[in-house]
Amino acid sequence: MEPVIKINPGATKWDIRQKIWDYIEEKNLANFPRPVHNRIPNFKGAFGACSKVSELQMFSQTAEVKVDPDKPLEGARLAVLQAGKTLLVPTPRLRTGLFNKITPPQGANKEQLRVCASAQGVKDFSVPVGLDSKVKVDLVVVGSVAVSEKGFRIGKGEGFADMEYAMMASMGAVNESTVVVTVVHDCQVVDISEDLMGSHDLTVDYILTPTRVIKTNCQTAKPQGIIWIKLDTEKLEKIPILKKLRALEEEAGKDVTLGAAPVAAEPGVAEPGAQTSQPKRQTRRRPRQNSQQDAGGETRQELQQERRGETEQKTRQRPARVRKESRGDGKGGNEGEGRKMVRDKSTGNTREQAPQEGGGEAALQHKLPVSVTTVYLGGIPAGLRVSELKTALREREVVPLRLTWHGAQRRAFLDYSDPQGADHALEALQGLSLNGQSLQAELAKSQRGGKKPGQFNRRPRPPPAPKSKEAEPDSQSDTIEKTEE
């Protein structure tokens, strides 16, 4: 069958990813989360394509199945649980281990199994599996951005699927008889040059789409273990389980020499687990609002310049739209005036931006939309750090325009440019528990107005700060509260 998307000769992995992401967005072929850029696309028809995994001839002979945690593979996880097989799911970004075993409640019905197959169920009904566990994986199901009928696969560029398979090979959990399956939309099946494939890249044996089951007959060998020379000390720090695996292999007499410090990798040549730099995309500049706001902005910039010397020493690197107003110890102060992470809404990409002259709140206000929808997050455990909350939000794919942190008051506010984004956040944050304490997620009180989730009022943009320098030091945006020391 002729591929829907034509790949130009000499295209890199990033060229292919970008072309597929753009096509899926342009043709509206994906469900939430959107945009699909930098994700394994949750394509329309994914659940039906996943159900075909149970129709594969070898499925009845499998006992333990590893399925990636991506949203479009939820149907595959459900099929494994319904068949009564052992389901293994990798831990997000390999932070705490290799994978978890999903253990549904005794006598679980179909609806309960659906919950276990979801992202929340993977967290609530899982037991960690250590490197020393005697695991034998018969079937591996991975997500892909692109795949060829010859079995060549391209992920989203971070290399975790390749890394996970290599780690399983090192611990003896997979071998040459293990079958690898990927589930994609038909448009994601394209021609991929074998020259783009490295020794660490995972190939697939079967491709499941909404309309087809493709047997690739791929003869290229799969990773036989971790290629340590492709890793470095920085990668080991990011994935602690690699340290343990390296120590075990060193004891066994294997060569575990690491590579040199990372250098800027050419797009499309990703190392296992390495996040490759993405092609820069031009962003649109937001027009200035009005002369009154501009004048207010200039006043704030002058004050920021005066305070810059006092705050520069305690400035930390954090996303541009995160303001940490009060810590758990009750101390106040403004932070986040260092480097900024700016999100491109058209692609979903996030890039780092150096501080601008006279930055701070004035620059922030010019970047936020005219109106925002705010989600209130309460019941935050005492002593929790904002970095821990941000990690939990990222794991649930909750990405606000701005996070306003009130640690002493045990609450936070998440700003979104549209009601749909806030609606998703409310859904994704249901059941969130940190340090054994359940968090409360709802619309900010000023916006609820008796409406149910999904029906939002938009909060108007805060008025510009007064021009008077005497009043300015004590005035801030209505979403940013100042706590006196």
PDB file of C-alpha atoms in Angstrom, residues 89-227:
ATOM      1  CA  VAL A  89       4.247  -0.725  32.113  1.00  0.00           C
ATOM      2  CA  PRO A  90       7.468   1.356  32.150  1.00  0.00           C
ATOM      3  CA  THR A  91       7.736   4.027  34.829  1.00  0.00           C
ATOM      4  CA  PRO A  92       7.489   7.568  33.383  1.00  0.00           C
ATOM      5  CA  ARG A  93      10.888   8.609  32.029  1.00  0.00           C
ATOM      6  CA  LEU A  94      12.458   5.725  34.022  1.00  0.00           C
ATOM      7  CA  ARG A  95      12.690   7.955  37.103  1.00  0.00           C
ATOM      8  CA  THR A  96      12.060   5.347  39.779  1.00  0.00           C
ATOM      9  CA  GLY A  97      12.784   2.067  38.038  1.00  0.00           C
ATOM     10  CA  LEU A  98      12.312   0.084  34.842  1.00  0.00           C
ATOM     11  CA  PHE A  99       8.665  -0.926  34.924  1.00  0.00           C
ATOM     12  CA  ASN A 100       5.702  -1.714  37.145  1.00  0.00           C
ATOM     13  CA  LYS A 101       3.408  -4.711  37.233  1.00  0.00           C
ATOM     14  CA  ILE A 102      -0.277  -3.760  37.074  1.00  0.00           C
ATOM     15  CA  THR A 103      -2.332  -5.694  39.626  1.00  0.00           C
ATOM     16  CA  PRO A 104      -6.111  -5.155  39.201  1.00  0.00           C
ATOM     17  CA  PRO A 105      -8.424  -5.698  42.197  1.00  0.00           C
ATOM     18  CA  GLN A 106      -9.508  -9.294  42.810  1.00  0.00           C
ATOM     19  CA  GLY A 107     -12.429 -10.153  40.545  1.00  0.00           C
ATOM     20  CA  ALA A 108     -12.262  -6.798  38.710  1.00  0.00           C
ATOM     21  CA  ASN A 109     -15.021  -6.220  36.152  1.00  0.00           C
ATOM     22  CA  LYS A 110     -14.540  -4.681  32.702  1.00  0.00           C
ATOM     23  CA  GLU A 111     -15.031  -1.123  33.938  1.00  0.00           C
ATOM     24  CA  GLN A 112     -12.470  -1.599  36.707  1.00  0.00           C
ATOM     25  CA  LEU A 113     -10.016  -3.040  34.181  1.00  0.00           C
ATOM     26  CA  ARG A 114     -10.566   0.063  32.030  1.00  0.00           C
ATOM     27  CA  VAL A 115      -9.511   2.179  34.988  1.00  0.00           C
ATOM     28  CA  CYS A 116      -6.430   0.004  35.554  1.00  0.00           C
ATOM     29  CA  ALA A 117      -5.452   0.465  31.896  1.00  0.00           C
ATOM     30  CA  SER A 118      -5.645   4.263  32.146  1.00  0.00           C
ATOM     31  CA  ALA A 119      -2.766   6.537  33.157  1.00  0.00           C
ATOM     32  CA  GLN A 120      -4.232   6.946  36.649  1.00  0.00           C
ATOM     33  CA  GLY A 121      -4.815   3.220  37.004  1.00  0.00           C
ATOM     34  CA  VAL A 122      -1.205   2.511  36.083  1.00  0.00           C
ATOM     35  CA  LYS A 123      -0.222   4.633  39.096  1.00  0.00           C
ATOM     36  CA  ASP A 124      -2.832   3.314  41.514  1.00  0.00           C
ATOM     37  CA  PHE A 125      -2.629  -0.424  40.768  1.00  0.00           C
ATOM     38  CA  SER A 126       1.057  -1.032  40.133  1.00  0.00           C
ATOM     39  CA  VAL A 127       3.878  -2.807  41.937  1.00  0.00           C
ATOM     40  CA  PRO A 128       7.540  -1.998  41.083  1.00  0.00           C
ATOM     41  CA  VAL A 129       9.564  -4.692  39.306  1.00  0.00           C
ATOM     42  CA  GLY A 130      13.290  -4.668  40.129  1.00  0.00           C
ATOM     43  CA  LEU A 131      16.250  -5.413  37.882  1.00  0.00           C
ATOM     44  CA  ASP A 132      16.832  -8.662  39.756  1.00  0.00           C
ATOM     45  CA  SER A 133      13.267  -9.905  39.135  1.00  0.00           C
ATOM     46  CA  LYS A 134      12.883 -13.029  37.044  1.00  0.00           C
ATOM     47  CA  VAL A 135      10.770 -11.578  34.257  1.00  0.00           C
ATOM     48  CA  LYS A 136      10.252 -13.102  30.813  1.00  0.00           C
ATOM     49  CA  VAL A 137       8.473 -10.690  28.441  1.00  0.00           C
ATOM     50  CA  ASP A 138       6.871 -12.455  25.477  1.00  0.00           C
ATOM     51  CA  LEU A 139       5.356  -9.405  23.760  1.00  0.00           C
ATOM     52  CA  VAL A 140       6.326  -5.715  23.703  1.00  0.00           C
ATOM     53  CA  VAL A 141       3.905  -2.995  22.523  1.00  0.00           C
ATOM     54  CA  VAL A 142       5.419   0.423  21.811  1.00  0.00           C
ATOM     55  CA  GLY A 143       4.137   3.730  20.489  1.00  0.00           C
ATOM     56  CA  SER A 144       5.653   5.378  17.424  1.00  0.00           C
ATOM     57  CA  VAL A 145       5.620   8.637  15.524  1.00  0.00           C
ATOM     58  CA  ALA A 146       6.585   6.918  12.272  1.00  0.00           C
ATOM     59  CA  VAL A 147       7.189   3.339  11.155  1.00  0.00           C
ATOM     60  CA  SER A 148       7.945   1.653   7.847  1.00  0.00           C
ATOM     61  CA  GLU A 149       6.542  -1.596   6.493  1.00  0.00           C
ATOM     62  CA  LYS A 150      10.115  -2.921   6.779  1.00  0.00           C
ATOM     63  CA  GLY A 151       9.933  -2.524  10.563  1.00  0.00           C
ATOM     64  CA  PHE A 152      12.036   0.619  10.984  1.00  0.00           C
ATOM     65  CA  ARG A 153      10.609   2.749  13.797  1.00  0.00           C
ATOM     66  CA  ILE A 154      10.968   6.401  14.831  1.00  0.00           C
ATOM     67  CA  GLY A 155       9.788   7.552  18.268  1.00  0.00           C
ATOM     68  CA  LYS A 156       9.314  11.086  19.528  1.00  0.00           C
ATOM     69  CA  GLY A 157      13.047  11.668  19.883  1.00  0.00           C
ATOM     70  CA  GLU A 158      13.844  10.901  23.519  1.00  0.00           C
ATOM     71  CA  GLY A 159      14.832   7.263  23.005  1.00  0.00           C
ATOM     72  CA  PHE A 160      13.061   5.774  26.028  1.00  0.00           C
ATOM     73  CA  ALA A 161      11.465   2.844  24.159  1.00  0.00           C
ATOM     74  CA  ASP A 162      14.915   1.912  22.808  1.00  0.00           C
ATOM     75  CA  MET A 163      16.434   2.324  26.277  1.00  0.00           C
ATOM     76  CA  GLU A 164      13.736   0.219  27.956  1.00  0.00           C
ATOM     77  CA  TYR A 165      14.194  -2.647  25.496  1.00  0.00           C
ATOM     78  CA  ALA A 166      17.983  -2.524  25.891  1.00  0.00           C
ATOM     79  CA  MET A 167      17.613  -2.644  29.681  1.00  0.00           C
ATOM     80  CA  MET A 168      15.236  -5.614  29.432  1.00  0.00           C
ATOM     81  CA  ALA A 169      17.768  -7.346  27.178  1.00  0.00           C
ATOM     82  CA  SER A 170      20.511  -6.699  29.753  1.00  0.00           C
ATOM     83  CA  MET A 171      18.451  -8.270  32.547  1.00  0.00           C
ATOM     84  CA  GLY A 172      17.438 -11.221  30.355  1.00  0.00           C
ATOM     85  CA  ALA A 173      13.750 -10.269  30.206  1.00  0.00           C
ATOM     86  CA  VAL A 174      13.652 -10.337  26.371  1.00  0.00           C
ATOM     87  CA  ASN A 175      15.429 -12.374  23.711  1.00  0.00           C
ATOM     88  CA  GLU A 176      15.281 -13.050  19.959  1.00  0.00           C
ATOM     89  CA  SER A 177      11.874 -14.719  20.324  1.00  0.00           C
ATOM     90  CA  THR A 178      10.237 -11.640  21.891  1.00  0.00           C
ATOM     91  CA  VAL A 179       7.763 -10.020  19.481  1.00  0.00           C
ATOM     92  CA  VAL A 180       7.603  -6.210  19.193  1.00  0.00           C
ATOM     93  CA  VAL A 181       4.375  -4.553  18.041  1.00  0.00           C
ATOM     94  CA  THR A 182       3.580  -0.891  17.388  1.00  0.00           C
ATOM     95  CA  VAL A 183       0.160   0.746  16.996  1.00  0.00           C
ATOM     96  CA  VAL A 184      -0.174   3.764  14.683  1.00  0.00           C
ATOM     97  CA  HIS A 185      -2.525   5.574  12.329  1.00  0.00           C
ATOM     98  CA  ASP A 186      -2.307   4.551   8.686  1.00  0.00           C
ATOM     99  CA  CYS A 187      -0.742   7.890   7.774  1.00  0.00           C
ATOM    100  CA  GLN A 188       2.167   7.163  10.148  1.00  0.00           C
ATOM    101  CA  VAL A 189       3.300   4.224   7.990  1.00  0.00           C
ATOM    102  CA  VAL A 190       5.909   5.828   5.712  1.00  0.00           C
ATOM    103  CA  ASP A 191       9.139   5.000   3.903  1.00  0.00           C
ATOM    104  CA  ILE A 192      12.130   5.254   6.277  1.00  0.00           C
ATOM    105  CA  SER A 193      15.678   4.864   5.047  1.00  0.00           C
ATOM    106  CA  GLU A 194      17.687   2.128   6.750  1.00  0.00           C
ATOM    107  CA  ASP A 195      20.572   4.608   6.906  1.00  0.00           C
ATOM    108  CA  LEU A 196      18.703   6.484   9.658  1.00  0.00           C
ATOM    109  CA  MET A 197      18.682   3.435  11.929  1.00  0.00           C
ATOM    110  CA  GLY A 198      21.382   3.059  14.591  1.00  0.00           C
ATOM    111  CA  SER A 199      22.491   0.037  16.581  1.00  0.00           C
ATOM    112  CA  HIS A 200      20.411   1.255  19.544  1.00  0.00           C
ATOM    113  CA  ASP A 201      17.177   1.699  17.546  1.00  0.00           C
ATOM    114  CA  LEU A 202      14.335  -0.726  18.230  1.00  0.00           C
ATOM    115  CA  THR A 203      12.666  -2.344  15.204  1.00  0.00           C
ATOM    116  CA  VAL A 204       9.154  -3.849  15.134  1.00  0.00           C
ATOM    117  CA  ASP A 205       7.687  -7.153  13.936  1.00  0.00           C
ATOM    118  CA  TYR A 206       4.045  -6.110  13.573  1.00  0.00           C
ATOM    119  CA  ILE A 207       2.270  -2.822  12.815  1.00  0.00           C
ATOM    120  CA  LEU A 208      -1.374  -2.408  13.845  1.00  0.00           C
ATOM    121  CA  THR A 209      -3.440   0.380  12.263  1.00  0.00           C
ATOM    122  CA  PRO A 210      -7.195   1.039  12.209  1.00  0.00           C
ATOM    123  CA  THR A 211      -7.391  -0.746   8.826  1.00  0.00           C
ATOM    124  CA  ARG A 212      -4.437  -3.146   8.650  1.00  0.00           C
ATOM    125  CA  VAL A 213      -2.219  -5.678  10.404  1.00  0.00           C
ATOM    126  CA  ILE A 214       1.255  -5.524   8.825  1.00  0.00           C
ATOM    127  CA  LYS A 215       3.886  -8.219   9.389  1.00  0.00           C
ATOM    128  CA  THR A 216       7.241  -6.556   8.700  1.00  0.00           C
ATOM    129  CA  ASN A 217       9.525  -9.615   8.468  1.00  0.00           C
ATOM    130  CA  CYS A 218      12.283  -7.288   9.698  1.00  0.00           C
ATOM    131  CA  GLN A 219      15.698  -8.945   9.735  1.00  0.00           C
ATOM    132  CA  THR A 220      17.539  -6.121  11.509  1.00  0.00           C
ATOM    133  CA  ALA A 221      18.723  -7.180  14.961  1.00  0.00           C
ATOM    134  CA  LYS A 222      17.160  -5.522  17.974  1.00  0.00           C
ATOM    135  CA  PRO A 223      19.318  -3.994  20.753  1.00  0.00           C
ATOM    136  CA  GLN A 224      21.149  -6.697  22.717  1.00  0.00           C
ATOM    137  CA  GLY A 225      21.771  -4.503  25.742  1.00  0.00           C
ATOM    138  CA  ILE A 226      22.864  -1.038  26.824  1.00  0.00           C
ATOM    139  CA  ILE A 227      25.542   0.502  24.591  1.00  0.00           C
TER     140      ILE A 227
END
